Amino acid sequence: MAHSNEMGAPLDFKGLWQYDAAPEDKSQVKIAPRYNHFINGKFVEPDSGEYFDTISPSTEEKLSEIALANENDVDKAVKAARKAQKDWAKLPGKERGKYLFRIARLMQERARAFSVIESMDGGKPIRESRDVDVPLAAAHFFYYAGWADKLEYAYPGKKASPKGVAGQIIPWNFPLLMAAWKLAPALATGNTVVLKPAETTPLTSMFLAELIRDAGIPDGVVNIVNGMGATGAALVNHPDINKIAFTGSTPVGKFIQKALAGRDVSYTLELGGKAANIIFEDAPIDQAVEGIINGIFFNQGHVCCAGSRLFVQESVANEVMRKLKYRIDTLVVGDPLDKNTDIGAINSKKQLDKINELIQAGIDEGGQVYKANVSTPDKGFWCAPTLFTEVSQAHRIVNEEIFGPVLTIQTFRTPDEAIKKANNTAFGLSGGVWTDKGAKIFNVTSQLRAGVIWANTYNKFDPTSPFGGYKESGMGREGGLHGLTPYVNLD
Ligand code: NAI
Ligand code: MG
């Protein structure tokens, strides 16, 4: 298969799909110096004439420049999606499914390139992009491909028809995976899409645009335009969209709700979190410590469902603290393309500033801080794993989503106290419980007000299982059968 980017230069993927190729060998991944909008099946220059840089947060080097979409560009993308929608919806579900299967398979074939680029553009460790982000993104397309011709079984006795044109706005913490979460259910149900990636991590979406073109998806079914918040807002405010799907911060989620009030546009919002990870004294402590580490340091803590508030039963608090401190000193912070790296770069200078501001607030408000004794590179944006004790609900760092490698630790005596403290938050996205008593798992998890709760594990994802939150964590579900429903009208 011939690959070329919109500049006409050949893309050399030779050897990239073999898993024995060294992931740190970025010479094999060709990033074009410039990417344009993907509208109506073609790469087109921006009406704005403007481009913005995307950098690698681990080196601060410019990787490429990306077309910036203004209102006219967004309008062109929405028009292309509108034009393509009827024919796409008319295709038998089986045919739409075939296209989705093709996307999934091509993604697997190009997994090497997607992983390397995801880690370069966003800073996450290659081990995570290779083993989590990219395989899970492909799995979402496989899963929803399977639903495309089974909608009558998904909704027995009802007729499911597509909403129409979906505007989809995604964040920078799981760029390719969030694109997959958004696109796969929308396309399976006969919607067409305008996708707006996050401004610090546009590259895997541009590689996805090339993949979608190579997969022969009809023109206009998927359109991708880049830009900052204003581009996202232009999509939300466009008069001819039927549905908005957003993942990102709670403030932007509220803005979208207001902008859509009174309009005939349905929406799903997947917003922030401040999850409780609860360790009971009867838990297997060594496993729980690994679960705490994974819960908060996976993807530098840039995870909406991160286990960022730890609650430890008093009788084992000393042991857990001792083991946690020892463990975080062993974490490798550094080059995202090194297979040994545990914690990569913070996604942007802006995010690093936010994390540091909150760490300082934690100290100023009387928290006891423990920073891991690890070295970090000179260039780039880095944050050593950080623990806070001596904190309470009154502290900002216990209330606010930090979205970084910072864990607050509190203790409790009884299950009731743990549940009360865990639920004392404006968010309700996820949670974790560690105990060897099955009855306790059922008792505690049924009282936690959160969308996803893990027991004796953390941060496990599967396309078949719904994901989403209560309270300020958003509305609607993605994943599983639940994730199809926001994209259909049911008669
Ligand atoms: P953000 O919510 O501003 O960005 C997410 C996406 O929304 C990006 O594509 C952005 O361009 C777009 N956007 C921004 N303003 C918009 C608007 N007015 N209308 C439509 N789209 C808009 O998040 P940001 O500023 O990058 O991160 C700030 C904080 O948000 C983080 O520290 C974290 O706490 C939280 N966050 C949560 C995420 C989650 O997965 N729930 C993902 C990203 C951020
Ligand atoms: Mg970048």
Coordinates of C-alpha atoms and ligand atoms in Angstrom, one line a residue:
M1 CA 0.0 0.0 0.0
A2 CA 1.4 3.4 -0.9
H3 CA 1.4 6.0 1.8
S4 CA 1.9 9.7 1.3
N5 CA 1.1 12.7 3.4
E6 CA -0.6 15.8 2.2
M7 CA 2.7 17.4 1.3
G8 CA 3.2 14.6 -1.3
A9 CA 6.3 13.2 0.4
P10 CA 6.3 9.5 0.8
L11 CA 5.9 8.1 4.3
D12 CA 8.3 5.2 4.9
F13 CA 6.7 2.8 7.3
K14 CA 9.1 -0.1 6.5
G15 CA 9.8 -2.2 9.5
L16 CA 7.7 0.0 11.8
W17 CA 5.0 -2.6 12.3
Q18 CA 7.4 -5.2 13.5
Y19 CA 7.5 -5.4 17.3
D20 CA 11.3 -6.1 17.3
A21 CA 12.0 -2.6 16.0
A22 CA 13.5 -0.5 18.7
P23 CA 10.8 1.9 19.8
E24 CA 13.3 4.6 20.6
D25 CA 14.4 4.6 17.0
K26 CA 12.5 7.7 15.8
S27 CA 14.4 7.9 12.6
Q28 CA 11.9 5.4 11.2
V29 CA 8.9 7.6 11.9
K30 CA 8.4 10.3 9.3
I31 CA 6.5 13.3 10.6
A32 CA 5.6 15.8 7.9
P33 CA 6.8 19.4 8.5
R34 CA 3.2 20.6 8.1
Y35 CA -0.3 19.1 8.3
N36 CA -3.5 20.6 6.8
H37 CA -7.1 20.0 7.7
F38 CA -8.7 16.8 6.7
I39 CA -12.0 17.8 5.1
N40 CA -14.1 15.8 2.6
G41 CA -11.4 13.1 2.2
K42 CA -8.7 15.6 1.3
F43 CA -6.0 17.5 3.1
V44 CA -6.8 21.2 2.5
E45 CA -5.1 24.4 3.5
P46 CA -6.7 26.5 6.2
D47 CA -8.9 29.4 5.3
S48 CA -7.2 31.2 8.2
G49 CA -3.8 30.8 6.5
E50 CA -2.5 30.1 10.0
Y51 CA -0.5 27.3 11.4
F52 CA 0.6 26.5 15.0
D53 CA 3.5 24.4 16.3
T54 CA 3.2 21.2 18.1
I55 CA 6.3 20.4 20.2
S56 CA 7.6 17.4 22.1
P57 CA 7.2 18.2 25.8
S58 CA 10.2 16.0 26.6
T59 CA 12.6 18.0 24.4
E60 CA 10.7 21.3 23.7
E61 CA 11.6 20.7 20.1
K62 CA 9.1 21.6 17.3
L63 CA 7.8 18.4 15.7
S64 CA 5.5 19.9 13.0
E65 CA 3.1 22.7 12.3
I66 CA -0.6 22.2 12.1
A67 CA -3.4 24.1 10.3
L68 CA -5.4 26.3 12.6
A69 CA -9.2 26.2 11.9
N70 CA -11.3 29.3 12.1
E71 CA -15.1 29.5 11.8
N72 CA -15.0 29.1 8.0
D73 CA -12.8 26.0 8.2
V74 CA -15.2 24.5 10.8
D75 CA -18.1 25.4 8.6
K76 CA -16.5 23.6 5.6
A77 CA -15.9 20.5 7.7
V78 CA -19.5 20.5 9.0
K79 CA -20.9 21.0 5.4
A80 CA -18.7 18.0 4.2
A81 CA -20.0 15.9 7.1
R82 CA -23.6 16.9 6.4
K83 CA -23.3 16.1 2.7
A84 CA -21.9 12.6 3.4
Q85 CA -24.3 11.7 6.2
K86 CA -27.3 10.4 4.3
D87 CA -25.4 8.0 2.1
W88 CA -23.3 6.8 5.0
A89 CA -26.4 6.1 7.0
K90 CA -28.0 4.4 4.0
L91 CA -25.2 1.8 3.8
P92 CA -26.1 -1.5 5.2
G93 CA -24.7 -1.8 8.8
K94 CA -22.6 -4.7 7.6
E95 CA -20.8 -2.4 5.1
R96 CA -20.2 0.3 7.7
G97 CA -18.8 -2.4 9.9
K98 CA -16.4 -3.5 7.2
Y99 CA -14.9 0.0 7.1
L100 CA -14.5 0.1 10.8
F101 CA -12.8 -3.3 10.8
R102 CA -10.5 -2.0 8.2
I103 CA -9.6 1.0 10.3
A104 CA -8.9 -1.3 13.3
R105 CA -6.7 -3.6 11.2
L106 CA -4.7 -0.7 9.7
M107 CA -4.2 0.7 13.1
Q108 CA -2.7 -2.5 14.3
E109 CA -0.4 -2.6 11.2
R110 CA 0.7 0.9 11.9
A111 CA 0.9 0.5 15.7
R112 CA 4.6 1.2 15.9
A113 CA 4.3 4.6 14.2
F114 CA 1.2 5.6 16.2
S115 CA 2.9 4.6 19.5
V116 CA 6.2 6.5 18.7
I117 CA 4.3 9.6 17.6
E118 CA 1.9 9.6 20.5
S119 CA 4.9 9.5 22.9
M120 CA 6.8 12.1 21.1
D121 CA 3.9 14.6 20.7
G122 CA 2.4 14.1 24.2
G123 CA 5.2 12.9 26.4
K124 CA 3.7 9.6 27.6
P125 CA 6.0 6.6 28.1
I126 CA 6.3 4.4 25.0
R127 CA 5.4 1.3 27.1
E128 CA 2.0 2.9 27.7
S129 CA 1.3 4.1 24.2
R130 CA 2.5 0.7 22.8
D131 CA 0.7 -1.5 25.2
V132 CA -2.4 0.6 26.2
D133 CA -3.3 3.5 24.0
V134 CA -2.8 2.0 20.5
P135 CA -4.1 -1.5 21.1
L136 CA -7.1 -0.2 23.0
A137 CA -7.9 2.3 20.2
A138 CA -7.9 -0.5 17.7
A139 CA -10.0 -2.6 20.1
H140 CA -12.6 0.1 20.2
F141 CA -13.0 0.1 16.4
F142 CA -13.2 -3.8 16.4
Y143 CA -15.8 -3.7 19.1
Y144 CA -18.1 -1.1 17.5
A145 CA -17.6 -2.6 14.0
G146 CA -19.4 -5.6 15.5
W147 CA -22.4 -3.5 16.5
A148 CA -22.8 -1.8 13.2
D149 CA -25.1 -4.6 11.7
K150 CA -26.7 -5.5 15.0
L151 CA -28.5 -2.4 16.0
E152 CA -31.8 -4.2 16.0
Y153 CA -30.5 -6.5 18.6
A154 CA -29.0 -3.6 20.6
Y155 CA -32.5 -2.0 20.7
P156 CA -35.0 -4.7 20.4
G157 CA -38.5 -3.5 19.2
K158 CA -37.1 -0.1 18.4
K159 CA -35.7 1.5 15.3
A160 CA -32.3 3.2 15.8
S161 CA -31.5 6.0 13.4
P162 CA -28.3 8.2 13.5
K163 CA -28.4 11.6 15.2
G164 CA -26.7 13.1 12.1
V165 CA -23.5 15.2 12.3
A166 CA -21.5 14.8 15.4
G167 CA -18.9 17.4 16.6
Q168 CA -16.3 15.7 18.8
I169 CA -13.8 17.5 20.9
I170 CA -11.0 15.6 22.6
P171 CA -8.2 16.2 25.1
W172 CA -4.5 15.7 25.1
N173 CA -4.1 12.9 27.7
F174 CA -5.1 10.0 25.4
P175 CA -5.2 11.6 22.0
L176 CA -5.6 8.5 19.7
L177 CA -7.6 6.5 22.2
M178 CA -10.1 9.4 22.7
A179 CA -10.4 9.8 19.0
A180 CA -11.3 6.1 18.8
W181 CA -13.8 6.4 21.7
K182 CA -15.5 9.2 19.8
L183 CA -15.3 8.0 16.2
A184 CA -16.1 4.3 16.5
P185 CA -19.6 4.4 18.0
A186 CA -20.6 7.5 15.9
L187 CA -19.6 5.8 12.6
A188 CA -21.1 2.4 13.5
T189 CA -24.5 4.0 13.9
G190 CA -24.4 6.0 10.7
N191 CA -23.4 9.5 11.9
T192 CA -20.7 11.5 10.2
V193 CA -18.1 13.4 12.2
V194 CA -16.1 16.6 12.7
L195 CA -13.3 15.9 15.2
K196 CA -11.2 18.5 16.9
P197 CA -8.1 17.1 18.6
A198 CA -6.3 19.0 21.4
E199 CA -3.8 21.6 20.5
T200 CA -0.8 20.0 22.1
T201 CA -1.3 16.6 20.6
P202 CA -2.6 16.8 17.1
L203 CA -0.2 14.4 15.4
T204 CA -1.8 10.9 15.9
S205 CA -5.1 12.4 14.7
M206 CA -3.3 13.5 11.5
F207 CA -1.9 10.0 11.1
L208 CA -5.4 8.7 11.7
A209 CA -6.7 11.0 8.9
E210 CA -4.2 9.4 6.5
L211 CA -5.3 6.0 7.7
I212 CA -8.9 6.8 7.2
R213 CA -8.2 8.0 3.7
D214 CA -6.2 4.8 3.0
A215 CA -9.0 2.7 4.4
G216 CA -11.3 4.2 1.7
I217 CA -13.9 5.6 4.0
P218 CA -16.2 7.7 1.8
D219 CA -15.3 11.4 1.6
G220 CA -16.7 13.6 4.3
V221 CA -17.6 10.8 6.7
V222 CA -14.7 11.8 9.0
N223 CA -13.4 15.3 9.0
I224 CA -10.6 16.5 11.3
V225 CA -9.8 20.2 12.0
N226 CA -7.3 21.4 14.5
G227 CA -7.0 24.5 16.7
M228 CA -7.4 25.9 20.2
G229 CA -10.4 26.4 22.3
A230 CA -11.9 28.9 19.8
T231 CA -12.0 26.2 17.2
G232 CA -13.8 23.9 19.6
A233 CA -16.2 26.7 20.4
A234 CA -16.9 27.3 16.7
L235 CA -17.8 23.6 16.4
V236 CA -20.1 23.8 19.4
N237 CA -21.8 27.0 18.2
H238 CA -22.2 25.8 14.6
P239 CA -25.9 25.8 13.8
D240 CA -25.9 22.6 11.7
I241 CA -24.6 20.0 14.2
N242 CA -26.8 17.4 15.9
K243 CA -24.6 16.1 18.7
I244 CA -21.5 17.2 20.6
A245 CA -19.3 14.7 22.4
F246 CA -16.7 16.3 24.6
T247 CA -13.9 15.0 26.9
G248 CA -11.9 17.6 28.8
S249 CA -12.0 20.0 31.8
T250 CA -15.1 20.6 33.9
P251 CA -15.1 24.4 33.1
V252 CA -15.2 23.8 29.4
G253 CA -17.9 21.2 29.9
K254 CA -20.0 23.8 31.6
F255 CA -19.3 26.3 28.8
I256 CA -20.6 23.7 26.3
Q257 CA -23.7 23.0 28.3
K258 CA -24.5 26.7 28.4
A259 CA -23.8 27.1 24.7
L260 CA -26.2 24.3 23.8
A261 CA -28.9 25.3 26.2
G262 CA -32.2 25.5 24.3
R263 CA -30.8 24.1 21.1
D264 CA -31.8 20.8 19.6
V265 CA -28.3 19.3 20.0
S266 CA -27.7 16.3 22.2
Y267 CA -24.4 16.0 24.1
T268 CA -22.2 13.9 26.3
L269 CA -19.6 15.3 28.6
E270 CA -16.7 13.3 30.1
L271 CA -15.1 15.7 32.5
G272 CA -12.7 15.7 35.4
G273 CA -12.3 13.4 38.4
K274 CA -10.8 13.1 41.9
A275 CA -11.1 9.5 42.6
A276 CA -10.8 7.8 45.9
N277 CA -8.6 4.7 46.1
I278 CA -9.4 2.9 49.4
I279 CA -7.0 0.5 51.0
F280 CA -8.4 -1.7 53.8
E281 CA -6.2 -3.4 56.4
D282 CA -7.1 -6.9 55.0
A283 CA -5.8 -6.0 51.5
P284 CA -2.8 -7.7 50.0
I285 CA -0.6 -4.7 50.8
D286 CA 2.2 -5.2 48.2
Q287 CA -0.3 -5.5 45.4
A288 CA -2.2 -2.6 46.7
V289 CA 0.9 -0.5 46.7
E290 CA 1.4 -1.4 43.0
G291 CA -2.2 -0.5 42.4
I292 CA -1.7 2.9 44.1
I293 CA 1.3 3.6 41.9
N294 CA -0.6 2.6 38.7
G295 CA -3.6 4.5 39.9
I296 CA -1.9 7.8 40.2
F297 CA 1.3 7.7 38.1
F298 CA -0.1 6.0 35.0
N299 CA 0.3 8.6 32.2
Q300 CA 1.9 11.1 34.6
G301 CA -1.4 11.3 36.4
H302 CA -3.0 13.0 33.3
V303 CA -5.9 10.7 33.8
C304 CA -9.5 11.8 34.5
C305 CA -10.1 8.5 36.5
A306 CA -6.7 8.6 38.3
G307 CA -6.8 7.4 41.9
S308 CA -5.6 10.8 43.2
R309 CA -7.1 10.6 46.7
L310 CA -5.7 7.7 48.7
F311 CA -7.5 6.5 51.8
V312 CA -5.6 4.0 53.9
Q313 CA -7.0 2.2 57.0
E314 CA -5.2 3.5 60.0
S315 CA -3.8 0.2 61.2
V316 CA -1.8 -0.3 57.9
A317 CA -1.0 3.4 57.2
N318 CA 2.6 3.2 58.3
E319 CA 3.4 0.1 56.3
V320 CA 1.7 1.5 53.2
M321 CA 3.5 4.8 53.5
R322 CA 6.9 3.2 54.0
K323 CA 6.4 0.9 51.0
L324 CA 5.0 3.8 48.8
K325 CA 8.0 6.0 49.5
Y326 CA 10.4 3.2 48.8
R327 CA 8.6 2.4 45.6
I328 CA 8.3 5.9 44.1
D329 CA 12.1 6.4 44.6
T330 CA 12.5 3.5 42.1
L331 CA 10.4 5.0 39.4
V332 CA 12.2 6.0 36.2
V333 CA 11.3 9.5 35.1
G334 CA 12.5 10.6 31.7
D335 CA 12.7 10.0 28.0
P336 CA 9.2 8.8 26.8
L337 CA 10.8 6.8 24.0
D338 CA 12.9 4.7 26.5
K339 CA 11.2 1.4 27.2
N340 CA 12.3 1.5 30.8
T341 CA 10.6 4.8 31.5
D342 CA 7.7 4.7 34.1
I343 CA 6.8 8.4 34.0
G344 CA 7.3 10.6 30.9
A345 CA 7.0 14.3 30.4
I346 CA 4.2 16.6 31.6
N347 CA 2.1 17.3 28.5
S348 CA 2.7 21.1 28.3
K349 CA 4.3 24.0 30.1
K350 CA 0.7 25.2 31.0
Q351 CA -0.1 21.9 32.7
L352 CA 3.3 21.8 34.5
D353 CA 2.6 25.3 35.8
K354 CA -0.8 24.2 37.0
I355 CA 0.6 21.2 38.8
N356 CA 3.4 23.2 40.5
E357 CA 0.9 25.8 41.6
L358 CA -1.2 23.2 43.3
I359 CA 1.8 21.5 44.9
Q360 CA 2.8 24.9 46.3
A361 CA -0.8 25.4 47.5
G362 CA -0.6 22.0 49.3
I363 CA 2.6 23.1 51.1
D364 CA 1.2 26.6 52.0
E365 CA -1.9 25.0 53.4
G366 CA 0.2 22.8 55.7
G367 CA 0.4 19.5 53.9
Q368 CA 3.5 17.3 54.4
V369 CA 5.2 16.8 51.1
Y370 CA 7.4 13.9 50.0
K371 CA 9.0 14.2 46.5
A372 CA 10.5 11.1 45.0
N373 CA 14.3 11.1 45.0
V374 CA 14.6 10.8 41.2
S375 CA 16.5 12.7 38.6
T376 CA 14.7 14.5 35.8
P377 CA 16.1 15.8 32.5
D378 CA 17.1 19.4 32.1
K379 CA 15.1 20.2 29.1
G380 CA 11.4 19.6 28.8
F381 CA 8.5 19.6 31.3
W382 CA 8.9 17.2 34.3
C383 CA 7.4 16.5 37.7
A384 CA 8.8 14.0 40.2
P385 CA 6.2 11.7 41.8
T386 CA 4.8 13.6 44.8
L387 CA 3.0 12.4 47.9
F388 CA 1.1 14.6 50.4
T389 CA 0.1 13.6 53.9
E390 CA -1.4 15.7 56.7
V391 CA -4.1 16.9 54.4
S392 CA -7.9 17.2 54.8
Q393 CA -11.0 17.9 52.7
A394 CA -10.4 21.6 53.3
H395 CA -7.2 21.6 51.2
R396 CA -7.3 22.6 47.6
I397 CA -5.1 19.6 46.6
V398 CA -7.8 17.3 48.0
N399 CA -10.6 19.1 46.2
E400 CA -9.3 20.1 42.8
E401 CA -8.2 17.9 40.0
I402 CA -4.4 18.2 39.7
F403 CA -4.0 16.0 36.6
G404 CA -0.4 15.3 37.5
P405 CA 1.7 12.8 39.5
V406 CA 0.6 14.1 42.8
L407 CA -1.2 11.9 45.4
T408 CA -2.9 13.0 48.6
I409 CA -3.1 10.5 51.4
Q410 CA -5.6 10.4 54.2
T411 CA -6.5 7.7 56.8
F412 CA -9.7 6.2 58.1
R413 CA -10.8 3.8 60.8
T414 CA -14.1 2.3 59.6
P415 CA -15.6 1.5 56.2
D416 CA -18.3 4.1 56.8
E417 CA -15.7 6.8 57.4
A418 CA -13.9 5.7 54.2
I419 CA -17.2 5.9 52.2
K420 CA -18.1 9.3 53.6
K421 CA -14.7 10.8 52.8
A422 CA -14.6 9.2 49.4
N423 CA -17.9 10.7 48.4
N424 CA -17.1 14.1 49.8
T425 CA -16.2 15.5 46.4
A426 CA -17.8 17.4 43.6
F427 CA -16.7 14.7 41.2
G428 CA -17.9 11.1 40.7
L429 CA -16.0 9.4 37.9
S430 CA -14.2 6.5 39.4
G431 CA -12.8 4.8 42.5
G432 CA -10.9 1.8 43.8
V433 CA -11.3 -0.6 46.7
W434 CA -8.6 -3.0 48.0
T435 CA -9.7 -5.8 50.4
D436 CA -9.6 -9.6 50.5
K437 CA -13.3 -9.8 51.6
G438 CA -15.8 -10.1 48.7
A439 CA -18.7 -9.0 50.9
K440 CA -16.8 -5.8 51.8
I441 CA -16.2 -5.1 48.1
F442 CA -19.9 -5.3 47.4
N443 CA -20.8 -3.3 50.4
V444 CA -18.4 -0.5 49.8
T445 CA -18.6 -0.2 46.0
S446 CA -22.4 -0.1 46.1
Q447 CA -22.1 3.0 48.3
L448 CA -19.5 4.9 46.3
R449 CA -21.0 7.5 44.0
A450 CA -18.8 7.0 41.0
G451 CA -19.2 5.7 37.5
V452 CA -16.4 3.2 37.4
I453 CA -15.1 1.3 40.4
W454 CA -12.3 -1.1 40.4
A455 CA -11.8 -3.8 43.1
N456 CA -8.2 -5.0 43.8
T457 CA -7.0 -3.5 40.5
Y458 CA -7.0 0.0 38.9
N459 CA -7.1 1.7 35.5
K460 CA -8.3 -1.3 33.6
F461 CA -10.2 -0.5 30.4
D462 CA -12.2 -2.5 28.0
P463 CA -14.3 -1.4 25.0
T464 CA -17.2 -3.5 26.2
S465 CA -17.6 -1.7 29.5
P466 CA -19.3 1.7 29.9
F467 CA -17.3 4.7 31.2
G468 CA -18.6 8.0 32.6
G469 CA -19.3 10.0 35.6
Y470 CA -21.8 11.4 38.1
K471 CA -22.0 15.0 39.4
E472 CA -19.3 17.3 37.9
S473 CA -17.6 14.4 36.2
G474 CA -20.1 14.7 33.4
M475 CA -23.0 13.0 31.7
G476 CA -23.6 10.2 29.4
R477 CA -21.5 7.0 28.9
E478 CA -18.9 5.9 26.5
G479 CA -17.9 2.4 25.8
G480 CA -20.1 -0.8 25.6
L481 CA -23.6 -0.8 24.4
H482 CA -24.2 2.3 26.6
G483 CA -21.8 4.2 24.3
L484 CA -23.9 3.6 21.2
T485 CA -27.0 5.2 22.7
P486 CA -25.9 8.8 22.6
Y487 CA -25.5 8.5 18.8
V488 CA -28.9 7.2 17.9
N489 CA -32.5 8.4 18.0
L490 CA -34.8 5.6 19.0
D491 CA -38.4 5.3 17.6
Ligands
NAI1 P1 -9.6 21.8 28.1 O1 -10.9 21.3 28.6 O2 -9.4 23.3 27.8 O3 -9.3 21.1 26.7 C1 -9.9 19.9 26.2 C2 -10.3 20.2 24.8 O4 -11.3 21.2 24.7 C3 -9.2 20.6 23.8 O5 -9.4 20.1 22.6 C4 -9.5 22.1 23.8 O6 -9.0 22.8 22.6 C5 -11.0 22.2 23.8 N1 -11.5 23.5 24.2 C6 -11.0 24.4 25.1 N2 -11.8 25.4 25.3 C7 -13.0 25.1 24.5 C8 -14.2 25.8 24.3 N3 -14.5 27.0 24.9 N4 -15.1 25.2 23.5 C9 -14.9 24.0 23.0 N5 -13.7 23.4 23.1 C10 -12.8 23.9 23.9 O7 -8.5 21.3 29.1 P2 -7.0 21.9 29.3 O8 -7.1 23.4 29.5 O9 -6.1 21.4 28.3 O10 -6.7 21.2 30.7 C11 -7.0 21.9 31.9 C12 -7.5 20.9 33.0 O11 -8.6 20.2 32.5 C13 -6.5 19.8 33.3 O12 -5.5 20.2 34.2 C14 -7.4 18.7 33.8 O13 -7.7 19.0 35.2 C15 -8.6 18.8 33.0 N6 -8.7 17.9 31.9 C16 -9.5 16.8 32.0 C17 -9.5 15.8 31.0 C18 -10.3 14.6 31.1 O14 -9.9 13.6 30.5 N7 -11.4 14.6 31.8 C19 -8.7 16.0 29.8 C20 -8.0 17.2 29.7 C21 -8.0 18.1 30.7
MG2 MG 2.8 18.2 21.2

